[in-house]
Coordinates of N, CA and C in Angstrom, one line a residue:
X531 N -98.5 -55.7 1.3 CA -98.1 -54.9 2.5 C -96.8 -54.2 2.3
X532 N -96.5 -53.0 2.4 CA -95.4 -51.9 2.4 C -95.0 -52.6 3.4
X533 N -93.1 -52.6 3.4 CA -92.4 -53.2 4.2 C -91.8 -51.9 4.9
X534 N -91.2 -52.1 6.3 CA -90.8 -50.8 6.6 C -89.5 -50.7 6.9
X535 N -88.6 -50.0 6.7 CA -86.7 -50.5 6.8 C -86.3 -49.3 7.5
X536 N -85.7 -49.8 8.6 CA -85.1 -48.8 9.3 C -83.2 -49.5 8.9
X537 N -82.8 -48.3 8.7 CA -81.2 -47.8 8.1 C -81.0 -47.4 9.8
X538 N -79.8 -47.9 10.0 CA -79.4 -47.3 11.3 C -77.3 -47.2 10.8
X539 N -77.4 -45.8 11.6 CA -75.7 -45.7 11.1 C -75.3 -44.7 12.3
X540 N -74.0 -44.4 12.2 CA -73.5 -43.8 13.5 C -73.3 -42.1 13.3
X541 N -73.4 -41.7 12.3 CA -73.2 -40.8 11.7 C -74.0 -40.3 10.8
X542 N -74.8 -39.4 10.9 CA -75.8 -38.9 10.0 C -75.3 -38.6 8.4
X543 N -74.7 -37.9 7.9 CA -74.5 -38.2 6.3 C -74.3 -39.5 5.8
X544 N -74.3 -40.9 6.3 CA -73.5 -41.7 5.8 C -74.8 -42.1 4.8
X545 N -75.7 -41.8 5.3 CA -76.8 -42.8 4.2 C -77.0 -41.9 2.9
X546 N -76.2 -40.4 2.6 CA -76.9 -39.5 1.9 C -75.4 -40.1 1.1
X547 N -74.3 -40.3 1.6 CA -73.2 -40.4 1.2 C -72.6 -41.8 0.5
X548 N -73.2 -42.7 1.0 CA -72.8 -44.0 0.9 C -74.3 -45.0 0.5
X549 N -75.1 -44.3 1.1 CA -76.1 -45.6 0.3 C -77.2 -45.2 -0.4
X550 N -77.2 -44.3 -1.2 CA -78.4 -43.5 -2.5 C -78.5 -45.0 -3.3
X551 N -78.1 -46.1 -3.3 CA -78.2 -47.1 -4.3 C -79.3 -47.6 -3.4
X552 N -78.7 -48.1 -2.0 CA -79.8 -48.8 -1.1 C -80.9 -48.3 -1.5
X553 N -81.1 -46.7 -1.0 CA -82.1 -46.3 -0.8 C -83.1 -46.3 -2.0
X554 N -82.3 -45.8 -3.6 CA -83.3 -46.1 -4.3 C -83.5 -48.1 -4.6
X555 N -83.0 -49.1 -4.3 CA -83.2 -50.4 -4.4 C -84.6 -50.8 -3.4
X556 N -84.6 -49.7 -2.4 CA -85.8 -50.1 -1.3 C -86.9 -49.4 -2.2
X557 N -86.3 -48.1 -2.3 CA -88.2 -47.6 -2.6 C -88.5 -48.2 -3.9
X558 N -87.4 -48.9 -4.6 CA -88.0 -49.9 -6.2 C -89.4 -50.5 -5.9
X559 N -88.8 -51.3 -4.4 CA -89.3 -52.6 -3.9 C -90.5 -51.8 -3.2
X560 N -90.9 -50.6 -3.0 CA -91.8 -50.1 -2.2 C -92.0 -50.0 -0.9
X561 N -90.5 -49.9 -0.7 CA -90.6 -49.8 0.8 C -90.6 -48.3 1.8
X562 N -91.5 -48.3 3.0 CA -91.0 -47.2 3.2 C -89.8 -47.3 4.2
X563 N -89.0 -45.8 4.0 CA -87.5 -46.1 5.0 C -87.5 -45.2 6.1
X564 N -87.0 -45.4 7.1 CA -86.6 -45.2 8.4 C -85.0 -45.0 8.4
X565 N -84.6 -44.1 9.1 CA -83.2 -43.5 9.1 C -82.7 -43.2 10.6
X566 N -82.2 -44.1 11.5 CA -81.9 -43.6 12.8 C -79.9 -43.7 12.9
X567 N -80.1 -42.4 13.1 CA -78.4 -41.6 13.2 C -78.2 -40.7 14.4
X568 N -76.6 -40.5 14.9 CA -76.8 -39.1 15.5 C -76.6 -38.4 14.5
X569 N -77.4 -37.2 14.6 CA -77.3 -36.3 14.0 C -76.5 -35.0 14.1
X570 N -76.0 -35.4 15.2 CA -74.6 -34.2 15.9 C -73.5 -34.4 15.3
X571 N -73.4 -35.7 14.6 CA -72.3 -36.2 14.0 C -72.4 -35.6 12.5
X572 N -71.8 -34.6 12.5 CA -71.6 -34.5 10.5 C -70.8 -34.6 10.0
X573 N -69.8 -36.0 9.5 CA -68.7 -36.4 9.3 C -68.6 -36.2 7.6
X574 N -70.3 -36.1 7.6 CA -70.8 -35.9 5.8 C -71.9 -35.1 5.9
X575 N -71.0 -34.9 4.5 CA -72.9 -33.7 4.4 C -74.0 -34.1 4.5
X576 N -75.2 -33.7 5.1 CA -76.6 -33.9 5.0 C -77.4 -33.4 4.0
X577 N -78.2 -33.9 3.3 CA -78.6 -33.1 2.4 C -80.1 -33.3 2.9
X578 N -80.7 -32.7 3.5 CA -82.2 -32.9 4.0 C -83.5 -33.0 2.7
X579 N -82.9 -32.0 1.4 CA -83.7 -31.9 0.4 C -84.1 -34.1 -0.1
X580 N -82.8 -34.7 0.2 CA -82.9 -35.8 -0.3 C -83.3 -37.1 0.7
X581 N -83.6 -36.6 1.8 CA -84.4 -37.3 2.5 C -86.1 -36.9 2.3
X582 N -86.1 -35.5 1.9 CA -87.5 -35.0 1.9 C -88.3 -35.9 0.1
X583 N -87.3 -36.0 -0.8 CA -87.8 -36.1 -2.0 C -87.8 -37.7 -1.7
X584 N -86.8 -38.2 -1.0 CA -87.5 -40.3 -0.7 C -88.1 -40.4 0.6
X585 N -88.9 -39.6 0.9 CA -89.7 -39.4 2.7 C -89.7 -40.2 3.3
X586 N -88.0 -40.1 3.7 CA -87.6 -41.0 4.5 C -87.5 -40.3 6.2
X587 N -88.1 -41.2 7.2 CA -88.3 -40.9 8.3 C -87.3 -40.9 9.0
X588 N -86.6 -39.3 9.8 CA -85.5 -39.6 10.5 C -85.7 -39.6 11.8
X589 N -84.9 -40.5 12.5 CA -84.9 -40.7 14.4 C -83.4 -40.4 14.9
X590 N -83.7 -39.2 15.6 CA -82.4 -39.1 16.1 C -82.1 -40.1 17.2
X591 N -80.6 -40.5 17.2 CA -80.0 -41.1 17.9 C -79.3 -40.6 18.8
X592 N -78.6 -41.1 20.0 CA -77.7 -40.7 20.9 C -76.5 -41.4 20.7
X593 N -76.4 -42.3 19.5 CA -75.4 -43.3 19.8 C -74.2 -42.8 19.2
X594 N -73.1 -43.1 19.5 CA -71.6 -42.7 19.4 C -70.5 -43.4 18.9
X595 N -69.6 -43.6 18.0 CA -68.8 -44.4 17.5 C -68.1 -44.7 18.3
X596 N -67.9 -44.9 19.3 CA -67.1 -45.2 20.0 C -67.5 -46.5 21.0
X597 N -66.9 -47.6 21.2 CA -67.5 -48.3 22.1 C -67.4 -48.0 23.8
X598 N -66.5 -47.0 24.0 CA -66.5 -47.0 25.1 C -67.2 -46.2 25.8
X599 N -68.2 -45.2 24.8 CA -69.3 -44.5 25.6 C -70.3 -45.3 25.6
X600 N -70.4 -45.8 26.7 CA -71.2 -46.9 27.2 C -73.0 -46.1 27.5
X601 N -73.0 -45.5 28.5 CA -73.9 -45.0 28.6 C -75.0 -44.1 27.8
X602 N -74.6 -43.7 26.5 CA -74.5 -43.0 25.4 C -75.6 -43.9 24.6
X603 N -74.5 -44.9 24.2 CA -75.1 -46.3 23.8 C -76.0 -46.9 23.9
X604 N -75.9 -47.4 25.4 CA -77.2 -48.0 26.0 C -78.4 -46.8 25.6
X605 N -78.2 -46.2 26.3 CA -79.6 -44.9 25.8 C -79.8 -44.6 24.1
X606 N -79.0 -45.0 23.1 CA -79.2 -44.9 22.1 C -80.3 -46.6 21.8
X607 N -79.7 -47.6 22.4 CA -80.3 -49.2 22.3 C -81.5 -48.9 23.0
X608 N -81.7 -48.0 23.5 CA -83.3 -48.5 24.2 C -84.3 -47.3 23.3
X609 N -83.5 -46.4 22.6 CA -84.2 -45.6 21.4 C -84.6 -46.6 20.2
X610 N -83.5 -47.5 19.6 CA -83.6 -48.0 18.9 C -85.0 -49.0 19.3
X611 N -84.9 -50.0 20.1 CA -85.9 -50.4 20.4 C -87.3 -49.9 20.4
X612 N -87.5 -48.8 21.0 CA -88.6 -48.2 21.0 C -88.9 -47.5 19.6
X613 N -87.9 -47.3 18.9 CA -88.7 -47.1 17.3 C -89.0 -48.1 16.3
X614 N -88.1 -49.5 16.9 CA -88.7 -50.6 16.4 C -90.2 -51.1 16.4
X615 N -90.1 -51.2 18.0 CA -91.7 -51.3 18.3 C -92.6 -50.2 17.6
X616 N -92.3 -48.7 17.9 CA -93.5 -48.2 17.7 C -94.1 -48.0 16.1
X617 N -92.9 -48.0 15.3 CA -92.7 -48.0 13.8 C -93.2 -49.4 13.3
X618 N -93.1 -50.5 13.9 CA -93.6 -51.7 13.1 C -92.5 -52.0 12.2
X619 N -91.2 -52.2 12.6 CA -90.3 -51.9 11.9 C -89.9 -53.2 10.8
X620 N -89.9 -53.9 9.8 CA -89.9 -55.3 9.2 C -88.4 -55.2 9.2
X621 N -87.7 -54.7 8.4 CA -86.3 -54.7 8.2 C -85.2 -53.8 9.1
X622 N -84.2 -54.8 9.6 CA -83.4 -53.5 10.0 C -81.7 -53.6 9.5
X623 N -81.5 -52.6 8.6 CA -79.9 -52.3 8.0 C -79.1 -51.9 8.5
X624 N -78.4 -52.1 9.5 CA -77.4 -51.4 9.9 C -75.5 -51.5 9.3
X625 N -75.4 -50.7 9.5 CA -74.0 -50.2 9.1 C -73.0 -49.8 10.3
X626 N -71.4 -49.6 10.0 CA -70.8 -49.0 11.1 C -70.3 -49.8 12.2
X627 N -69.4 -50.0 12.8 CA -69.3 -51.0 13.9 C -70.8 -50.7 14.8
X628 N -70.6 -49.9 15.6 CA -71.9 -49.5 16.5 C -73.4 -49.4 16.0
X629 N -73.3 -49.0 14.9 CA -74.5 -49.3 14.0 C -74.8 -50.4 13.9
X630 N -74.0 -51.2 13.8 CA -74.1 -52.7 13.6 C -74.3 -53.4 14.9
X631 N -74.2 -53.0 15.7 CA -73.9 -53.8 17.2 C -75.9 -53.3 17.3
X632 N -75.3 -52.2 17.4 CA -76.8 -51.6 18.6 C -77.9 -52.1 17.9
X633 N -78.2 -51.9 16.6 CA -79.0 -52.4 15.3 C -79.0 -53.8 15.4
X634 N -78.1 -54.5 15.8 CA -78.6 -56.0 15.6 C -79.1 -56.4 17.3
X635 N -79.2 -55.5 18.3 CA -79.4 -55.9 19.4 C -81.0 -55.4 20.0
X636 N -80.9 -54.6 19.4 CA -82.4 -54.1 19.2 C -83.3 -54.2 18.8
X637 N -83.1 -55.1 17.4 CA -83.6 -56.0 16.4 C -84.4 -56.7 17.5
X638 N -83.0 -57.7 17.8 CA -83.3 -58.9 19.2 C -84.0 -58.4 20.1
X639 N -83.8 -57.4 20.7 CA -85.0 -56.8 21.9 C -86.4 -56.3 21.9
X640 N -86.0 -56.3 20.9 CA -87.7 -55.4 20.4 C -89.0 -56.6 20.6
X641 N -88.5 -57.6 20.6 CA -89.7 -59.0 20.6 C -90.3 -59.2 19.2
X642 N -90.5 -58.1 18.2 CA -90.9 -58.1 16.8 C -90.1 -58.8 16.1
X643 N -90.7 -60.0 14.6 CA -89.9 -61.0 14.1 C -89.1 -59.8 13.3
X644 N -88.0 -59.4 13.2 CA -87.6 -58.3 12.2 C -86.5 -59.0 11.2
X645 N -86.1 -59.0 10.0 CA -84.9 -59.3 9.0 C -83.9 -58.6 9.5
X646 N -82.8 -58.8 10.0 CA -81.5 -58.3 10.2 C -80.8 -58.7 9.2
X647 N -80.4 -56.8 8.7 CA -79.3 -56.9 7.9 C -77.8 -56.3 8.2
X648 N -76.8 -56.6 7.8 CA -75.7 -55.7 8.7 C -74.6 -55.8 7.6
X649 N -74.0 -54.4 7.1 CA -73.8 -54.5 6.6 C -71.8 -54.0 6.6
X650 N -70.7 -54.8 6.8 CA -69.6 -54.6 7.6 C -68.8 -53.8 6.0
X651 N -68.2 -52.6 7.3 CA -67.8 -52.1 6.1 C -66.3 -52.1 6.3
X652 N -66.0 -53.6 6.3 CA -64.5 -53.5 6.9 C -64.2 -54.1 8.8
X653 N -64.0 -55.2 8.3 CA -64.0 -55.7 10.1 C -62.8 -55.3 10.9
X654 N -63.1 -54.7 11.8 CA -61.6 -53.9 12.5 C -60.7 -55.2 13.2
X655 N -60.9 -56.5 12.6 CA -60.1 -57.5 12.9 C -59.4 -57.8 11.5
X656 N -58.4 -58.3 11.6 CA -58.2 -58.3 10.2 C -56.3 -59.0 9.9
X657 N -55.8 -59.4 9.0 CA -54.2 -59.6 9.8 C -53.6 -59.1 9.7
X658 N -52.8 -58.5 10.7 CA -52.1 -56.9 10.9 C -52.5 -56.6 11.6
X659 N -53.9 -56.6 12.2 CA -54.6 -55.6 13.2 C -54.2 -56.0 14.0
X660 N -54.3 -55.2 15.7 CA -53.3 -54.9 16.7 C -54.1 -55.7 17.3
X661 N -53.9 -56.8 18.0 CA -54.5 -57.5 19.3 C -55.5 -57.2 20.5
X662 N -55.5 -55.7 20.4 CA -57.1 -55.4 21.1 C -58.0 -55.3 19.9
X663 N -57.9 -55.1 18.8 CA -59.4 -54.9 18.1 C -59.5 -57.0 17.7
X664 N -58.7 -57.6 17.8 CA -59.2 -59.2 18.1 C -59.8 -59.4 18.7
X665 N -59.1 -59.2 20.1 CA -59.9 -59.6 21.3 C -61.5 -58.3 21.8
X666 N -61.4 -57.3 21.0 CA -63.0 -56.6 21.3 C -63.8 -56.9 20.3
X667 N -63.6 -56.8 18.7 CA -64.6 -56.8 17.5 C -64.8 -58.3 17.5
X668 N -63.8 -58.8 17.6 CA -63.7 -60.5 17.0 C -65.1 -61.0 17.7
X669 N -64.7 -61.2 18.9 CA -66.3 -62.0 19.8 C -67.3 -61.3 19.7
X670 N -67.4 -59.5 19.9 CA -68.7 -59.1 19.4 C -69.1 -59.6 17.9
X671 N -68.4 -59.6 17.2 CA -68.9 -60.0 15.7 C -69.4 -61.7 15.8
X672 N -68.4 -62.0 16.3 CA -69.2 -63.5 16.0 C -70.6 -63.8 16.8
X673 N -70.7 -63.1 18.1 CA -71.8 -63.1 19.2 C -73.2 -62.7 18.2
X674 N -72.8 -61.7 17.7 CA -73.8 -61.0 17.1 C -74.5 -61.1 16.1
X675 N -73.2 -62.7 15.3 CA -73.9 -62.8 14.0 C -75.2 -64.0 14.4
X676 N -75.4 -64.3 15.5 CA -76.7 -64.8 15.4 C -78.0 -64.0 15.9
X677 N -78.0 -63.5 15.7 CA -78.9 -61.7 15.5 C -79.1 -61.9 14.0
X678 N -78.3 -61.9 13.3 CA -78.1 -61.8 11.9 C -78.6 -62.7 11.4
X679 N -79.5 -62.3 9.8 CA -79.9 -63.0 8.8 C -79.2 -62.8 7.6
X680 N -78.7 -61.4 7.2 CA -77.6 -61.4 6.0 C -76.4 -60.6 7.1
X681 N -75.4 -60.9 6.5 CA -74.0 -60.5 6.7 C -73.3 -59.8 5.2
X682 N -73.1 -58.7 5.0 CA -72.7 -58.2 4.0 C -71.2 -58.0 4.1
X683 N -70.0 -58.4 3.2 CA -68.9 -57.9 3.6 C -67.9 -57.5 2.0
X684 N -67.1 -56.2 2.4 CA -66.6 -56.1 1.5 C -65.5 -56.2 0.2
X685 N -64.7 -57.5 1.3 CA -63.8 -58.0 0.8 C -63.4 -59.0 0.9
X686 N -62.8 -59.9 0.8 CA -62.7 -61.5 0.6 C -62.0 -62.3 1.9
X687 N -61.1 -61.2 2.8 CA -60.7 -61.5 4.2 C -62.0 -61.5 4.8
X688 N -62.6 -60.5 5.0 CA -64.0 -60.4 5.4 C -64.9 -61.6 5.8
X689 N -64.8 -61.7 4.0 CA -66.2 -62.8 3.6 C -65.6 -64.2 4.3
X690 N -64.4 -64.3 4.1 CA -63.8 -65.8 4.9 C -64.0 -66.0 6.5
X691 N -63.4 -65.1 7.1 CA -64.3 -64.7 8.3 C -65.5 -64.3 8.7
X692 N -66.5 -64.2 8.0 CA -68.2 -63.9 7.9 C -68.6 -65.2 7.9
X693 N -67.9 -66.1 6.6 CA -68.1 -67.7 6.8 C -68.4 -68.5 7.5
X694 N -67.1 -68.3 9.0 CA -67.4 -68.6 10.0 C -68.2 -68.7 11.1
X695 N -69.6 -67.6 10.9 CA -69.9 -67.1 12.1 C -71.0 -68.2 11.6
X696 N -72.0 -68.0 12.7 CA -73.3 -69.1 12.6 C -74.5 -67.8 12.6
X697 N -75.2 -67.6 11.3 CA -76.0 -66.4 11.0 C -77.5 -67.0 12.1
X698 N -78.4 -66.2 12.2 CA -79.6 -66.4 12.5 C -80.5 -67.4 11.6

């Protein structure tokens, strides 16, 4: 059975930009992929030729890097869900703080058994960091990590604090 992977990020180039490894590691494995971004966001190039040559399926998103567009969000989490469901979705990768939030909550909402992956690229808590991104990222990250089945992190403060959480 073809497995199906939805990539969720907050920013439409980031998958053309940052993850050509993922993406050829999935289709090795024969998967097919799913891409939900906004696409209003072009923080990176898009290269559409390279979604067309790995036919990878895109879903526009409404969602917004920012946590405080709430409304935004929500209406992006209830997208997300509804392409989980309707896609059959097995895997879901998310990236990005918000990527990572909405993506592992949607996972959870959707009622389908799905693999949550999440992949932190840099926890906005950290020592030095200023006392509101403790007290906002800290508890969402740990809440969330039981949503989660892998936790990817990319440095060793990270990974000591990933330690911590209690995964799915």
């Amino acid at each position: 059975m073809r497995r199906k992977v939805l990539i969720v990020t907050t920013v439409s180039g980031f998958l053309y930009q940052f993850e050509k490894n993922a993406v050829e590691i999935w289709k090795e494995k024969g998967a097919s992929l799913h891409y939900a971004s906004n696409f209003q966001i072009k923080a990176y190039e898009f290269e559409a030729e390279f979604f067309e040559k790995n036919e990878i399926v895109c879903h526009p998103l409404t969602i917004e890097k920012s946590p405080y567009r709430i409304g935004r969000n929500m209406q992006a989490l209830k997208e997300l869900i509804r392409i989980i469901r309707e896609e059959k979705i097995d895997i879901v990768h998310c990236h990005n703080p918000m990527g990572g939030v909405l993506g592992r909550l949607a996972a959870h909402l959707s009622g389908r058994e799905v693999h949550v992956i999440y992949t932190a690229h840099g926890f906005h808590f950290y020592k030095g960091a200023p006392l509101k991104n403790w007290l906002l990222y800290y508890p969402a990250e740990k809440f969330l990590a039981k949503y989660t089945d892998t936790l990817i992190t990319i440095n060793q403060e990270d990974k000591n604090i990933a330690e911590t959480f209690h995964l799915k």
